[in-house]
Short mmCIF file of C-alpha atoms and ligand atoms in Angstrom, two decimals:
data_model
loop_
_atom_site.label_atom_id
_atom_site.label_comp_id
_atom_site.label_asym_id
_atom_site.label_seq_id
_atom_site.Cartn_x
_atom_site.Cartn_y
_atom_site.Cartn_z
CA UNK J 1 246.82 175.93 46.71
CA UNK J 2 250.07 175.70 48.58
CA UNK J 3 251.50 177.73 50.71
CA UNK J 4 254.50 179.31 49.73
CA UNK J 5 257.36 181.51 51.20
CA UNK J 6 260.30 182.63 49.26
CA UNK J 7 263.75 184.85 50.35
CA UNK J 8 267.12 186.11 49.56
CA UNK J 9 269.98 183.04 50.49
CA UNK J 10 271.55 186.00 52.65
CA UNK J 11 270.46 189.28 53.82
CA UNK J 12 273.40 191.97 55.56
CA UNK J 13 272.67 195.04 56.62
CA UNK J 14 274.65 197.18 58.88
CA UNK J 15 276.67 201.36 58.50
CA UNK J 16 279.48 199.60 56.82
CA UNK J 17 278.54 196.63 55.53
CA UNK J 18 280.45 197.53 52.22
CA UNK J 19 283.64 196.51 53.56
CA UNK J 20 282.45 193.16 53.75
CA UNK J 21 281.62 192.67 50.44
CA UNK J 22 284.92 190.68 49.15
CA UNK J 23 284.41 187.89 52.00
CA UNK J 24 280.93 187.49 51.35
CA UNK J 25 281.23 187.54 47.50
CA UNK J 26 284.12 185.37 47.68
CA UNK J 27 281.67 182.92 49.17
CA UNK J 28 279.84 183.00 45.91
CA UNK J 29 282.51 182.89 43.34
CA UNK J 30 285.64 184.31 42.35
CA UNK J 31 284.95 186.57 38.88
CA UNK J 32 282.79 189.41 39.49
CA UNK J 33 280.40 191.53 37.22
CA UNK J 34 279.66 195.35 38.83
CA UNK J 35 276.82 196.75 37.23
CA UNK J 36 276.23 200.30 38.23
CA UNK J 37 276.12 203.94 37.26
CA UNK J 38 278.84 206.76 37.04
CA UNK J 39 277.03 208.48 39.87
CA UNK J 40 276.59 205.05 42.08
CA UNK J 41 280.30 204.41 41.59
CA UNK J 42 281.64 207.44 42.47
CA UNK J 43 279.76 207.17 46.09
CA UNK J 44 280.48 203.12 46.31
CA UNK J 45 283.51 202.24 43.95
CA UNK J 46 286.46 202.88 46.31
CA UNK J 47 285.49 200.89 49.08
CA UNK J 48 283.40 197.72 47.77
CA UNK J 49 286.55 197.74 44.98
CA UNK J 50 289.47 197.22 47.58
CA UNK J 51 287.17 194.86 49.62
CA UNK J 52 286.53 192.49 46.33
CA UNK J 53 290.32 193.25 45.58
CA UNK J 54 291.78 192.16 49.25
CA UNK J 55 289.58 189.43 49.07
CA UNK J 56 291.25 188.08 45.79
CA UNK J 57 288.51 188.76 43.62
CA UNK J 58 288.14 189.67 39.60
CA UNK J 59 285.98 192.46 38.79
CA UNK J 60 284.18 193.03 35.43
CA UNK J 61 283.21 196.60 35.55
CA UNK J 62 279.99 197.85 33.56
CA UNK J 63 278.48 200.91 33.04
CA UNK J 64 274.51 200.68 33.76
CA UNK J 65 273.16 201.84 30.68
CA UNK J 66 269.70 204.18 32.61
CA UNK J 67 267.23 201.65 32.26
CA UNK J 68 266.04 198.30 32.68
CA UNK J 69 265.29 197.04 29.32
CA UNK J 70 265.44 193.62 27.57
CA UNK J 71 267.86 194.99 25.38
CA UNK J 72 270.37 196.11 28.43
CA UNK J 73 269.89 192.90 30.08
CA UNK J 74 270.88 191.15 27.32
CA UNK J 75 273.85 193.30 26.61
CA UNK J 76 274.68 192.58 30.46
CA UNK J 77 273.81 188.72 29.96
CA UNK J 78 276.33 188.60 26.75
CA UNK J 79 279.53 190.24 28.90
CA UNK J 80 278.68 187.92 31.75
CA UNK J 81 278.91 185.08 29.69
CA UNK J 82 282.08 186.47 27.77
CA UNK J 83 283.88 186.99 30.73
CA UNK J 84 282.58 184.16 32.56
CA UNK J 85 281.14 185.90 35.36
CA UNK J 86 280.18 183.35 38.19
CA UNK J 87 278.42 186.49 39.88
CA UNK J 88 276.94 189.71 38.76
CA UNK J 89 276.46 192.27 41.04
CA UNK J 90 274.15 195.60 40.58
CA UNK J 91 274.73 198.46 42.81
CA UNK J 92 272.34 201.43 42.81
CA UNK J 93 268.40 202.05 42.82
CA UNK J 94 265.68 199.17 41.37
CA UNK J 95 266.59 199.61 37.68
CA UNK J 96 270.12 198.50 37.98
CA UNK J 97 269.24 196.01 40.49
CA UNK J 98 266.21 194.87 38.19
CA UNK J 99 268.82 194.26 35.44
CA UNK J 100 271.40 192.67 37.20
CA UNK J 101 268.92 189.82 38.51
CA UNK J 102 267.77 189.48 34.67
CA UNK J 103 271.16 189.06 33.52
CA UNK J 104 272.41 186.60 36.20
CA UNK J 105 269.69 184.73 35.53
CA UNK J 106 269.73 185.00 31.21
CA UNK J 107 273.43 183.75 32.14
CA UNK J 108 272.48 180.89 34.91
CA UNK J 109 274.94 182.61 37.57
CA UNK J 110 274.35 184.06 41.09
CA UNK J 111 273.42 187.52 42.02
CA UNK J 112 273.40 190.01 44.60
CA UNK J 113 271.71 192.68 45.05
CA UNK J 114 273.43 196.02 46.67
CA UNK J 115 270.61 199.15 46.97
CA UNK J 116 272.17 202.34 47.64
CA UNK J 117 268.37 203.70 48.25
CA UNK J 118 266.06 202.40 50.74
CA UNK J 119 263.19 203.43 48.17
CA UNK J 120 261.27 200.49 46.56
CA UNK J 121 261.33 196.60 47.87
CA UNK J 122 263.10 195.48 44.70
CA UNK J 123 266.20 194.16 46.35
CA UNK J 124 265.12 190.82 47.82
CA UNK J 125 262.89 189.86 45.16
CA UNK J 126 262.78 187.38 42.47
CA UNK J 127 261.01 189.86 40.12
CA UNK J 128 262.02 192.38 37.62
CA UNK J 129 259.80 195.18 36.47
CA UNK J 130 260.91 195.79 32.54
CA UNK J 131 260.47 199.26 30.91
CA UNK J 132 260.96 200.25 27.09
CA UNK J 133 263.35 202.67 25.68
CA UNK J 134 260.76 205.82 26.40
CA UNK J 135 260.40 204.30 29.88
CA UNK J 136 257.12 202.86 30.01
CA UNK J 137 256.34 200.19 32.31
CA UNK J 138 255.79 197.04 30.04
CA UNK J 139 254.87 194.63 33.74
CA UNK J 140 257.15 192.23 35.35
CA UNK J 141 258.75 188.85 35.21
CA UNK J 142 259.94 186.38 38.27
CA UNK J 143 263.05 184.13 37.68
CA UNK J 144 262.21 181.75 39.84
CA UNK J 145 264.99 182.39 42.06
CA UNK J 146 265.82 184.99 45.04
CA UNK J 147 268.99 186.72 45.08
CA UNK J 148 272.35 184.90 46.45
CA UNK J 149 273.00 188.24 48.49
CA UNK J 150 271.31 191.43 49.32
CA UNK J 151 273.71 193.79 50.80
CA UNK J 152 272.83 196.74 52.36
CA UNK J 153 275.15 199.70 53.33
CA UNK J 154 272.89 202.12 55.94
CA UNK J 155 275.63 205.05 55.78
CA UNK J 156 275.13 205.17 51.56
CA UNK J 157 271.64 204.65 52.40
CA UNK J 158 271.69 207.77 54.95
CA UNK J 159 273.27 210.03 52.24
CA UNK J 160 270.88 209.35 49.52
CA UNK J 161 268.11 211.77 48.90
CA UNK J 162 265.65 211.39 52.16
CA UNK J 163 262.70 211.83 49.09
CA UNK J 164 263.52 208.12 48.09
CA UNK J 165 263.63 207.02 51.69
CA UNK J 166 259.68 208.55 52.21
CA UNK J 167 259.26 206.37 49.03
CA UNK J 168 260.03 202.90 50.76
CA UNK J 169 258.11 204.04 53.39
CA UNK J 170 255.31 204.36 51.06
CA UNK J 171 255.81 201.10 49.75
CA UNK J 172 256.23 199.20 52.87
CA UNK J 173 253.31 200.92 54.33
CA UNK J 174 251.19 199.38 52.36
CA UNK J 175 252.74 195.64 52.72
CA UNK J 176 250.59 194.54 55.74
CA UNK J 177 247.54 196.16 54.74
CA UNK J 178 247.74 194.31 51.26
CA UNK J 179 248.95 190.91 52.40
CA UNK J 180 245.79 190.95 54.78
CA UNK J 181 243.66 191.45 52.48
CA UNK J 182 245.00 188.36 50.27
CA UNK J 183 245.13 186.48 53.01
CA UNK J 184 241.26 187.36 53.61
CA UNK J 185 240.11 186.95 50.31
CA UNK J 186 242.73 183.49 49.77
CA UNK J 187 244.08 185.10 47.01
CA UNK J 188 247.53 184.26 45.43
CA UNK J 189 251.07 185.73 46.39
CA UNK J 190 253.87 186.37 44.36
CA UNK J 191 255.67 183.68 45.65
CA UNK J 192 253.16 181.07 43.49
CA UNK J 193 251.01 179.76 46.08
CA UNK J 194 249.25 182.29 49.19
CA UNK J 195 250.40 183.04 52.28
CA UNK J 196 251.72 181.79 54.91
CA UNK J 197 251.94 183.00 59.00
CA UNK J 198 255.32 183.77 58.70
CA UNK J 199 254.83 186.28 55.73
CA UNK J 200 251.67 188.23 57.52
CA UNK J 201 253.41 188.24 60.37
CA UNK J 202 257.13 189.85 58.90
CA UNK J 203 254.27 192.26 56.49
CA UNK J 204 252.88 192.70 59.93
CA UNK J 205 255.91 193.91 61.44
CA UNK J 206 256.60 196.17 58.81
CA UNK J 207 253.82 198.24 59.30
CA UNK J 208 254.21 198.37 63.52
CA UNK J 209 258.47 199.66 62.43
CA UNK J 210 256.94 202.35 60.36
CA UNK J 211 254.28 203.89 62.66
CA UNK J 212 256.81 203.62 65.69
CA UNK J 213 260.01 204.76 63.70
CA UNK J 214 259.44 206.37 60.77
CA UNK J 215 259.32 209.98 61.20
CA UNK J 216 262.29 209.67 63.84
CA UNK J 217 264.11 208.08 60.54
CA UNK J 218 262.95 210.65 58.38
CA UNK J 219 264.15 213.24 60.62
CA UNK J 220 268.13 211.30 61.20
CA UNK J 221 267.86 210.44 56.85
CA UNK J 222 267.54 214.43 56.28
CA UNK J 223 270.74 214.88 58.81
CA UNK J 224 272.49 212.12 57.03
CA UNK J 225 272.73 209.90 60.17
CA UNK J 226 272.54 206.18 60.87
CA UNK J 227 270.41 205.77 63.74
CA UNK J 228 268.76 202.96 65.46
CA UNK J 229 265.19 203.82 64.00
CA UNK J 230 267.30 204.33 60.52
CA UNK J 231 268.54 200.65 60.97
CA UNK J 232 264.81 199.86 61.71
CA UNK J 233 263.36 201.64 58.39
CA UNK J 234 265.85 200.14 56.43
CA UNK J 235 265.34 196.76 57.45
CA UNK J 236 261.14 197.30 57.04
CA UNK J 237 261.67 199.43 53.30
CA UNK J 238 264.07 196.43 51.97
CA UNK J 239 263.86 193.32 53.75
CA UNK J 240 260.36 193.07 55.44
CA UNK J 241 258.74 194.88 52.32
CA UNK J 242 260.10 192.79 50.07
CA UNK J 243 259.36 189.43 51.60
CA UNK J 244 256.05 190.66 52.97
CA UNK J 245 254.83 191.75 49.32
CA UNK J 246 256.42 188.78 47.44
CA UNK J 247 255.73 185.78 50.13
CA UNK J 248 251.98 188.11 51.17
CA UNK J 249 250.65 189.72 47.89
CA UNK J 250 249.33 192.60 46.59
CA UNK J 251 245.90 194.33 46.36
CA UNK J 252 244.64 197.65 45.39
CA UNK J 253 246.93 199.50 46.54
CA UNK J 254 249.73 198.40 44.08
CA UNK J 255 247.43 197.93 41.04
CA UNK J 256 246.30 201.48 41.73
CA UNK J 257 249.80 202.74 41.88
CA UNK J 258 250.70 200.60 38.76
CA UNK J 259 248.07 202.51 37.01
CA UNK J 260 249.07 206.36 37.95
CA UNK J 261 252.48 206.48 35.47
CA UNK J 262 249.55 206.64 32.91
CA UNK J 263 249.11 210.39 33.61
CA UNK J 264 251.79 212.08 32.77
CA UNK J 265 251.30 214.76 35.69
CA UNK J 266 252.28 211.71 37.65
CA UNK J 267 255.86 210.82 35.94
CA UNK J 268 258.09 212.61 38.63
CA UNK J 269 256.52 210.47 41.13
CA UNK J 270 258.92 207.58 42.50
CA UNK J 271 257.24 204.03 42.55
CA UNK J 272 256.70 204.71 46.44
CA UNK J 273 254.94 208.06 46.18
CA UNK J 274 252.66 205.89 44.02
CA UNK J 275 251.71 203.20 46.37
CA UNK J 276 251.04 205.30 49.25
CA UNK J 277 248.25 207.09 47.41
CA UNK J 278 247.07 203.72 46.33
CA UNK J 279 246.83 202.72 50.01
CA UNK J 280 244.81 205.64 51.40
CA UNK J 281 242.73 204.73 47.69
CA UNK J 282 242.64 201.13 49.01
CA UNK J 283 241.82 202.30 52.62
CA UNK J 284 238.82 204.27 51.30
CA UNK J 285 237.84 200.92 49.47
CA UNK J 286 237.40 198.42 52.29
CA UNK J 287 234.05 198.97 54.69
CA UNK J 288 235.76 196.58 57.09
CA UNK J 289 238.11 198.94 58.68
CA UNK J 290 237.88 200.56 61.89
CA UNK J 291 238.23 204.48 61.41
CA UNK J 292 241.24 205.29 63.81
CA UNK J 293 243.10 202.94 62.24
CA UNK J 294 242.13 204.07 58.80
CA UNK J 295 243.44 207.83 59.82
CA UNK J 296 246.22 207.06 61.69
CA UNK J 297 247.58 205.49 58.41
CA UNK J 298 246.77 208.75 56.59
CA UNK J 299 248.67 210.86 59.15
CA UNK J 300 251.50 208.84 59.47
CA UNK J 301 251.41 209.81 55.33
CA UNK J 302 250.98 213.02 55.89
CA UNK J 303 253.57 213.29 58.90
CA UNK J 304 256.60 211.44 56.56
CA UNK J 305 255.68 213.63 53.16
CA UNK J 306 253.65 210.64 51.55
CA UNK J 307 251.10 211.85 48.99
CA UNK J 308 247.44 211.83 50.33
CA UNK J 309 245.83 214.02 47.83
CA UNK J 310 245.31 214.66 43.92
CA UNK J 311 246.84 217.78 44.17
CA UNK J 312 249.59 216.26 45.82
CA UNK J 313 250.56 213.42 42.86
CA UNK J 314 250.10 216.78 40.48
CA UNK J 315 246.04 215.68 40.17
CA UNK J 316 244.67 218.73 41.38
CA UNK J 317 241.10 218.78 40.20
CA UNK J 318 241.04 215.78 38.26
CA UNK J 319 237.85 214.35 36.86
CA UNK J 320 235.61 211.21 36.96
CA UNK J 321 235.80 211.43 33.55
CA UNK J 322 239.65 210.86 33.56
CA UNK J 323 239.77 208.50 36.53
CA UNK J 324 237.27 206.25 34.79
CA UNK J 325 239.81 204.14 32.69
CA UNK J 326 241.82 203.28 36.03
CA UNK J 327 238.64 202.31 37.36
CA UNK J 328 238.26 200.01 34.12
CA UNK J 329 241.71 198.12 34.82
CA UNK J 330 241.45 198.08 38.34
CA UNK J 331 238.38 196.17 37.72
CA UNK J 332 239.32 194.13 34.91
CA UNK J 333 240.46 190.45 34.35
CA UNK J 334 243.88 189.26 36.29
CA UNK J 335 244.01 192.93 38.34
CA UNK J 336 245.38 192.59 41.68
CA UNK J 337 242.07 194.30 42.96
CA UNK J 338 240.87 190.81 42.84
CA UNK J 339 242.63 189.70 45.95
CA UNK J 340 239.92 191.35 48.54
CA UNK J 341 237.30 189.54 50.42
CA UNK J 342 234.43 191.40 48.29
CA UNK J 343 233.83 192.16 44.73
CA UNK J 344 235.75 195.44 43.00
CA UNK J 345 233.80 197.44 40.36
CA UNK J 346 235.13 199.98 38.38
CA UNK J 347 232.68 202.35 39.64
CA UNK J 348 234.02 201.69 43.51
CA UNK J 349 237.21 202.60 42.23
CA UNK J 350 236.29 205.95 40.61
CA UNK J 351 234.57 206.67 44.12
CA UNK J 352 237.43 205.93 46.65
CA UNK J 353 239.61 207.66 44.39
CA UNK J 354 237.84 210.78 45.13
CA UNK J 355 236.94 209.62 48.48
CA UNK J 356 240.82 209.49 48.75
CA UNK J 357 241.40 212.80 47.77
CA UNK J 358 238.77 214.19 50.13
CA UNK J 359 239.81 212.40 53.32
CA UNK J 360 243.57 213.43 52.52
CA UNK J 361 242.72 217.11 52.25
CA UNK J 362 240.54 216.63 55.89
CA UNK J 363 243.42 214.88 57.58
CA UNK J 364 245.79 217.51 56.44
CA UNK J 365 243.17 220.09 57.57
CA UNK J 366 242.65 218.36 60.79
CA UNK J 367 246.39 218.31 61.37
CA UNK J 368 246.82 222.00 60.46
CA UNK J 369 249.15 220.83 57.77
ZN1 LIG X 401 256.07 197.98 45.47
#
């Protein structure tokens, strides 16, 4: 198999990098579809509208209907095309973004990507993860094609709720320790082919940003300031996640989290939250890890507000009996359990679950958390 690396055309990041957005759209094309929310607009609209405006630009500006459905993208798609769009823009959290990158693509123009949370690695991809109307997960599909532009405001990033900026961290976390074990066990990334150095060692440096700057980021994210180890987060929750996941691949940490919206104690949990109960799931998994390692992970979780125990993903006594059909998937044909160096049974999955939960509760305990 080949190896394969994939990326945005153009990544900017920086406390006001909205301002910018006319010069580096106008680089792109000269008619403009804004996909966002009410909520999105009210915190973005005045500035990144007189940027596109100074810069000479036409916007086309749509309401995000909540969710990232075929039917919305198609709706989106259909005014693109109307209007003849030569960009389309979403601005807000992974749904919108998810949407816009359908569109552009159902309408063969460029996108860009602007997240005004740090809290999934959505942005950069070429992936979109499609829900019904009742907002069930129905998987996700690649275009083929990175976004144009990914552009990153860290002031609207340090005002957003500091619960979805734990949740990138949850998701990045997890990058390095997944895209190893792909690389060990050769399996495939999401880019179509596996790995390559340059992807373990971005996933790589992902995971060092986190455990050196995360809970000083936490701390300036609940004070609503843009601080060097902000900057740092931000670049490891969007850019390094997001090519480390998509360039690395995924393992049992994802595929966990993918199955946990099927309980619905778990539905107030952001994508994030998931994965970094996955990983301490995934660390509990893998007999080839030194133990100081393995717990620093955990406390890092537990020091950032990342859920390490049932009770804390509203589990709280749960049952083999109940955790036995996410042992069945996990071990099932095409899951991403599959990309480890040694074979996955549903049974092993039943038992680091619990051995999750257990280890969680003695890290907190040992931590006098
Ligand atoms: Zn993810």
């Amino acid at each position: 198999m080949n190896k394969v690396f994939i990326a945005p055309r153009r990544y900017v990041q920086g406390p006001q990098a909205l301002e910018q957005a006319g010069a580096l759209l106008g680089a792109l094309g000269k008619r403009v579809l804004v996909l966002w929310d009410a909520q999105v607009k009210g915190v973005t609209g005045a500035t990144l509208l007189a940027s596109m405006r100074e810069a000479g630009l036409e916007v086309v500006d749509v309401a995000f209907a909540g969710d990232s459905t075929k039917a919305e993208a198609a709706r989106v798609a259909g005014l693109a095309r109307e209007c003849r769009a030569d960009v389309v823009m979403g601005v807000g959290g992974g749904k919108t973004l998810d949407t816009a990158k359908a569109a552009a693509a159902a309408a063969g123009v460029k996108t860009v990507t602007c997240p005004t949370v740090a809290s999934n690695d959505s942005p950069t991809s070429s992936y979109t993860v499609w829900y019904d109307e009742r907002g069930n997960c129905l998987g996700f599909e690649s275009w083929g094609v990175n976004p144009d532009l990914v552009l990153v405001d860290t002031a609207v990033i340090a005002r957003a709720p500091v619960r979805s900026f734990v949740a990138g961290m949850g998701d990045a976390l997890a990058t390095w320790l997944e895209a190893e074990a792909c690389f060990k066990a050769r399996g495939p990334n999401l880019a179509g082919g596996v790995a390559t150095q340059a992807a373990l060692a971005l996933a790589r440096l992902c995971y060092d940003i986190l455990l050196e700057h995360g809970v000083d980021a936490k701390r300036a994210v609940e004070r609503q300031l843009v601080t060097p180890a902000v900057e740092k987060v931000v670049e490891a929750n969007v850019l390094l996640s997001g090519l480390g996941f998509e360039s690395g691949g995924c393992a049992t940490a994802h595929m966990v989290a993918n199955c946990l919206p099927s309980f619905p104690e778990c539905h107030g949990l952001m994508h994030g939250h998931e994965v970094g109960f996955g990983l301490v799931t995934q660390l509990c998994l893998d007999d080839d890890l030194p133990v100081e390692r393995r717990n620093r992970i955990v406390d890092f979780e537990i020091a950032v507000g990342l859920p390490v125990t049932f009770a804390d993903i509203g589990l709280a006594g749960v049952g083999r009996d109940r955790l036995a059909r996410i042992g069945e998937i996990c071990a099932g044909p095409g899951s991403l359990c599959e990309n480890h160096p040694f074979p996955v049974t549903a049974g092993d999955i039943v038992n680091a679950l619990l051995a999750a939960d257990a280890l969680g509760a003695a890290r907190k305990e040992a931590l006098g958390v």
